[in-house]
Coordinates of C-alpha atoms and ligand atoms in Angstrom, one line a residue:
M35 CA -20.6 -8.6 22.9
E36 CA -17.9 -6.1 21.9
K37 CA -17.7 -5.5 18.2
L38 CA -14.4 -6.3 16.4
R39 CA -12.6 -3.6 14.4
L40 CA -9.1 -3.4 13.1
F41 CA -8.5 0.2 11.9
K42 CA -10.3 3.4 11.2
Y43 CA -11.5 3.9 7.7
P44 CA -13.7 6.5 6.0
G45 CA -17.2 5.2 5.4
T46 CA -17.0 2.4 7.9
K47 CA -20.5 1.3 8.6
N48 CA -20.5 1.4 12.4
S49 CA -24.0 2.7 12.8
L50 CA -25.4 0.3 10.2
L51 CA -24.0 -2.9 11.7
Q52 CA -27.1 -3.9 13.7
P53 CA -29.6 -3.6 10.8
L54 CA -27.1 -5.4 8.6
L55 CA -26.8 -8.3 11.0
D56 CA -30.6 -8.4 11.3
L57 CA -30.9 -8.5 7.6
F58 CA -28.3 -11.3 7.2
R59 CA -30.3 -13.4 9.8
S60 CA -33.6 -12.7 8.1
S61 CA -32.2 -13.5 4.6
G62 CA -31.7 -17.1 5.5
C63 CA -28.5 -17.1 3.5
I64 CA -25.4 -19.1 4.4
T65 CA -22.8 -17.0 2.6
F66 CA -22.1 -13.3 3.1
V67 CA -20.2 -11.5 0.3
D68 CA -18.9 -8.1 1.4
L69 CA -18.3 -6.7 -2.1
F70 CA -16.8 -3.3 -0.9
G71 CA -15.3 -4.6 2.3
G72 CA -13.1 -1.6 3.3
S73 CA -12.1 -1.8 7.0
G74 CA -13.8 -5.3 7.2
Y75 CA -16.0 -4.0 10.0
V76 CA -19.1 -5.7 8.7
S77 CA -17.3 -9.0 7.7
L78 CA -15.6 -9.1 11.1
N79 CA -18.9 -9.1 12.9
V80 CA -21.5 -10.8 10.7
P81 CA -22.4 -14.3 12.1
S82 CA -21.9 -16.2 8.9
E83 CA -19.9 -19.4 8.5
R84 CA -18.9 -18.5 5.0
I85 CA -17.6 -14.9 4.4
I86 CA -16.1 -13.5 1.2
Y87 CA -14.4 -10.2 1.9
N88 CA -13.6 -8.2 -1.3
D89 CA -12.1 -4.8 -1.9
V90 CA -10.4 -3.3 -5.0
N91 CA -7.7 -1.7 -2.8
P92 CA -4.7 -4.1 -2.7
E93 CA -3.2 -2.5 0.4
I94 CA -6.0 -3.2 2.8
C95 CA -6.5 -6.7 1.3
R96 CA -2.9 -7.5 2.0
V97 CA -3.5 -6.5 5.7
F98 CA -6.1 -9.2 6.1
E99 CA -4.2 -11.7 4.0
T100 CA -1.1 -11.2 6.3
I101 CA -3.2 -11.7 9.4
K102 CA -4.7 -14.8 7.9
E103 CA -1.3 -16.2 7.0
D104 CA 0.7 -15.5 10.1
P105 CA -1.5 -14.1 12.9
A106 CA 1.1 -14.8 15.7
A107 CA 3.9 -12.8 13.9
V108 CA 1.5 -9.9 13.2
R109 CA 0.5 -9.8 16.9
R110 CA 4.0 -10.1 18.1
H111 CA 5.3 -7.3 16.0
F112 CA 2.3 -5.2 16.6
G113 CA 3.0 -5.5 20.4
E114 CA 6.6 -4.5 19.8
A115 CA 5.6 -1.5 17.7
L116 CA 3.2 -0.5 20.5
R117 CA 5.9 -0.8 23.2
A118 CA 8.3 1.2 21.0
G119 CA 5.8 4.0 21.0
L120 CA 5.2 4.0 17.3
F121 CA 1.4 4.3 17.6
K122 CA 1.0 7.9 18.7
R123 CA -0.4 11.2 17.4
E124 CA 2.0 12.6 14.9
S125 CA 2.2 13.4 11.2
L126 CA 1.9 10.5 8.8
E127 CA 5.2 11.4 7.2
R128 CA 7.0 11.2 10.5
A129 CA 5.1 8.0 11.6
D130 CA 6.0 6.4 8.3
A131 CA 9.7 7.3 8.6
N132 CA 9.8 6.2 12.3
F133 CA 8.1 2.9 11.5
R134 CA 10.4 2.1 8.6
R135 CA 13.5 2.9 10.6
W136 CA 12.3 0.7 13.5
A137 CA 11.3 -2.2 11.2
S138 CA 14.7 -2.1 9.5
T139 CA 16.5 -2.8 12.8
R140 CA 14.3 -5.9 13.5
D141 CA 13.5 -9.1 11.9
V142 CA 10.1 -8.1 10.5
A143 CA 9.1 -9.8 7.3
P144 CA 8.3 -7.3 4.5
D145 CA 4.7 -8.3 4.2
I146 CA 4.1 -8.0 7.9
S147 CA 5.9 -4.7 8.0
E148 CA 3.7 -3.3 5.2
A149 CA 0.6 -4.6 6.9
L150 CA 1.5 -3.0 10.2
L151 CA 2.3 0.2 8.5
T152 CA -1.1 0.3 6.8
I153 CA -2.8 -0.4 10.1
L154 CA -0.7 2.4 11.7
K155 CA -1.6 4.9 9.0
H156 CA -5.3 4.2 9.2
T157 CA -5.1 4.4 13.0
I158 CA -3.5 7.8 13.3
S159 CA -4.9 9.6 10.3
F160 CA -7.9 11.9 10.6
G161 CA -11.0 9.9 10.0
G162 CA -8.8 6.9 9.1
E163 CA -8.2 8.1 5.6
G164 CA -4.7 6.8 5.7
N165 CA -3.2 9.8 3.8
T166 CA -4.1 12.8 5.9
Y167 CA -2.1 14.7 8.4
A168 CA -3.0 13.5 11.9
T169 CA -3.9 16.6 13.7
R170 CA -7.1 15.5 15.4
E171 CA -7.0 11.8 16.2
K172 CA -6.6 12.1 20.0
A173 CA -7.2 8.6 21.2
V174 CA -4.5 6.8 19.2
I175 CA -2.8 5.0 22.1
P176 CA -5.9 3.5 23.8
Y177 CA -7.4 2.7 20.4
S178 CA -4.2 0.8 19.3
R179 CA -4.0 -1.1 22.6
K180 CA -7.5 -2.2 22.1
T181 CA -6.7 -3.4 18.6
F182 CA -3.8 -5.4 20.0
E183 CA -6.2 -7.1 22.5
M184 CA -8.6 -7.8 19.7
L185 CA -6.1 -9.3 17.3
P186 CA -6.6 -13.0 18.3
A187 CA -10.4 -12.7 17.8
I188 CA -9.9 -10.8 14.6
A189 CA -7.4 -13.5 13.4
E190 CA -9.8 -16.3 14.3
K191 CA -12.6 -14.6 12.2
V192 CA -10.3 -13.8 9.3
S193 CA -8.9 -17.3 9.2
R194 CA -12.3 -18.4 7.9
W195 CA -12.7 -15.6 5.2
I196 CA -12.0 -16.0 1.6
I197 CA -10.2 -12.8 0.6
E198 CA -10.6 -11.3 -2.8
N199 CA -8.9 -8.2 -4.3
S200 CA -11.0 -7.4 -7.3
D201 CA -13.6 -5.1 -8.8
F202 CA -17.1 -6.1 -7.5
E203 CA -18.5 -7.3 -10.8
P204 CA -16.5 -10.6 -11.3
I205 CA -17.0 -11.4 -7.6
I206 CA -20.8 -11.2 -8.1
R207 CA -20.5 -13.6 -11.1
K208 CA -18.1 -15.9 -9.2
Y209 CA -20.1 -16.4 -6.0
D210 CA -23.7 -15.9 -7.1
S211 CA -26.0 -18.7 -5.8
D212 CA -29.4 -19.0 -4.0
S213 CA -27.8 -19.0 -0.6
V214 CA -25.7 -15.9 -0.9
L215 CA -26.3 -12.4 0.5
F216 CA -24.3 -9.7 -1.3
Y217 CA -23.7 -6.6 0.7
L218 CA -22.9 -3.5 -1.3
D219 CA -21.4 -0.4 0.4
P220 CA -20.0 1.4 -2.6
P221 CA -18.1 4.7 -2.4
Y222 CA -20.3 7.7 -2.5
G223 CA -19.8 9.6 -5.7
S224 CA -18.5 12.9 -4.4
K225 CA -16.0 11.4 -1.9
K226 CA -12.3 11.1 -3.0
W227 CA -11.4 8.9 0.0
Y228 CA -10.4 5.8 -1.8
H229 CA -7.8 4.2 -3.9
N230 CA -9.8 4.4 -7.1
T231 CA -12.6 6.6 -8.4
F232 CA -16.1 5.3 -8.7
S233 CA -18.2 6.8 -11.5
S234 CA -21.8 6.7 -12.6
D235 CA -20.8 4.0 -15.1
D236 CA -19.8 1.9 -12.1
Y237 CA -23.3 2.3 -10.6
F238 CA -24.8 1.3 -13.8
R239 CA -22.6 -1.8 -13.8
M240 CA -23.8 -2.5 -10.3
R241 CA -27.5 -2.2 -11.3
N242 CA -27.0 -4.5 -14.3
A243 CA -25.1 -7.1 -12.4
L244 CA -27.7 -7.2 -9.6
H245 CA -30.6 -7.4 -12.0
S246 CA -30.1 -11.0 -12.9
I247 CA -28.6 -12.6 -9.8
R248 CA -29.9 -15.7 -8.1
G249 CA -28.8 -14.6 -4.7
K250 CA -30.0 -11.8 -2.4
Y251 CA -28.5 -8.4 -2.0
V252 CA -28.7 -5.3 0.2
M253 CA -27.1 -2.1 -0.8
N254 CA -26.9 1.2 1.1
F255 CA -26.7 4.4 -0.9
D256 CA -26.7 8.2 -0.8
Y257 CA -30.2 9.4 -1.1
N258 CA -29.0 13.0 -1.8
D259 CA -27.3 11.9 -5.0
R260 CA -30.0 12.4 -7.6
K261 CA -28.1 10.3 -10.1
L262 CA -28.2 7.3 -7.8
L263 CA -32.0 7.7 -7.4
E264 CA -32.4 7.7 -11.1
I265 CA -30.3 4.5 -11.4
F266 CA -31.7 2.6 -8.5
G267 CA -35.1 4.2 -7.9
E268 CA -36.6 4.9 -4.5
P269 CA -35.1 3.0 -1.6
D270 CA -36.8 -0.1 -0.3
F271 CA -36.4 1.0 3.3
V272 CA -34.9 3.7 5.4
Y273 CA -33.0 3.3 8.7
E274 CA -32.7 6.2 11.1
V275 CA -30.1 6.6 13.8
Q276 CA -29.5 9.4 16.3
D277 CA -26.6 11.6 15.3
L278 CA -24.5 11.7 18.5
N279 CA -22.2 14.5 17.2
Q280 CA -23.4 17.6 18.9
N281 CA -23.8 20.7 16.6
P282 CA -22.1 23.5 18.6
G283 CA -24.6 26.2 19.3
T284 CA -27.6 24.6 17.7
G285 CA -28.1 21.6 19.9
M286 CA -28.6 18.0 18.6
R287 CA -28.4 17.3 15.0
P288 CA -31.4 15.6 13.3
N289 CA -31.3 11.8 13.0
R290 CA -29.1 10.4 10.2
R291 CA -31.1 8.5 7.6
Y292 CA -29.6 5.6 5.6
Y293 CA -31.2 4.4 2.5
F294 CA -31.3 0.8 1.4
S295 CA -32.1 -1.1 -1.8
T296 CA -32.7 -4.8 -1.7
N297 CA -34.3 -7.7 -3.6
F298 CA -35.8 -9.3 -0.6
L299 CA -38.1 -8.1 2.3
H300 CA -40.7 -7.0 -0.3
Ligands
SAM63 C1 -17.8 3.0 1.7 S1 -16.3 2.0 1.6 C2 -16.7 0.5 2.3 C3 -16.7 0.6 3.8 C4 -16.9 -0.7 4.5 N1 -18.3 -1.2 4.4 C5 -16.6 -0.6 6.0 O1 -17.4 -0.8 6.8 O2 -15.4 -0.3 6.2 C6 -16.1 1.6 -0.1 C7 -15.0 0.7 -0.5 O3 -15.1 0.3 -1.8 C8 -13.9 0.0 -2.4 N2 -14.0 0.1 -3.8 C9 -14.0 1.1 -4.7 N3 -14.2 0.8 -5.9 C10 -14.4 -0.6 -5.9 C11 -14.7 -1.5 -6.9 N4 -14.9 -1.2 -8.2 N5 -14.9 -2.8 -6.6 C12 -14.7 -3.2 -5.3 N6 -14.4 -2.3 -4.3 C13 -14.3 -1.0 -4.6 C14 -13.0 1.1 -1.8 O4 -11.6 0.8 -1.8 C15 -13.6 1.2 -0.4 O5 -12.8 0.5 0.5

């Protein structure tokens, strides 16, 4: 079945979805807590009846909250924006100005307008960073049409989420129980993609919070970051995927390796 996705986002775990779904099934857990939810790609596709989506970034949380509150209005205005030609390859500054001008002439509620603008920015920007000049995102129009088609299924899924906009630590305390699987996909240290910075102190906080939980967890992390290896130790397992991006001149790239730490599957 086709996987649901709403917008492009740096660090989206497209290639890790299958192993994560397998892990959720084998965990026997009922609740899935996506502590660093980002684009929501994992939460949108995990087959759990109880999903807690969390991210510290208020802008992306508001997108999902708006879809949950008024899915019909989001879809209607998304369709209008598509037909008005607002989803196209252009600079973010121009896209922002064009969208705001268009929204001001219509009856779009402010929260829906902001949610659509966030989706628009993450759709047209390079790598979905939402703040970068859109020079290379070629397939904006078909991608946006597909999003429009998927919106009812996305809204159905999101209607059953609990959405939290918080640092990860209180969320672990709030939802910890025997039947919970926490998924941790934290920012990688060197990347400056996100709304806030994530320091080694934050990784220590993660390790300490996970140390005493009743639930299960799975975390993917950057093996090349020596500091993370010192904090979390050797990974519990490695998942390899073929890197489909051709390396010009030198042929196929080596497989990509993803490193996981977990407190089950031992
Ligand atoms: C690697 S991305 C997650 C990508 C996500 N798994 C997906 O598939 O789209 C990391 C996310 O962590 C969020 N984040 C950063 N610091 C955080 C914190 N202290 N608590 C919760 N979320 C945080 C960022 O806003 C970002 O969306």
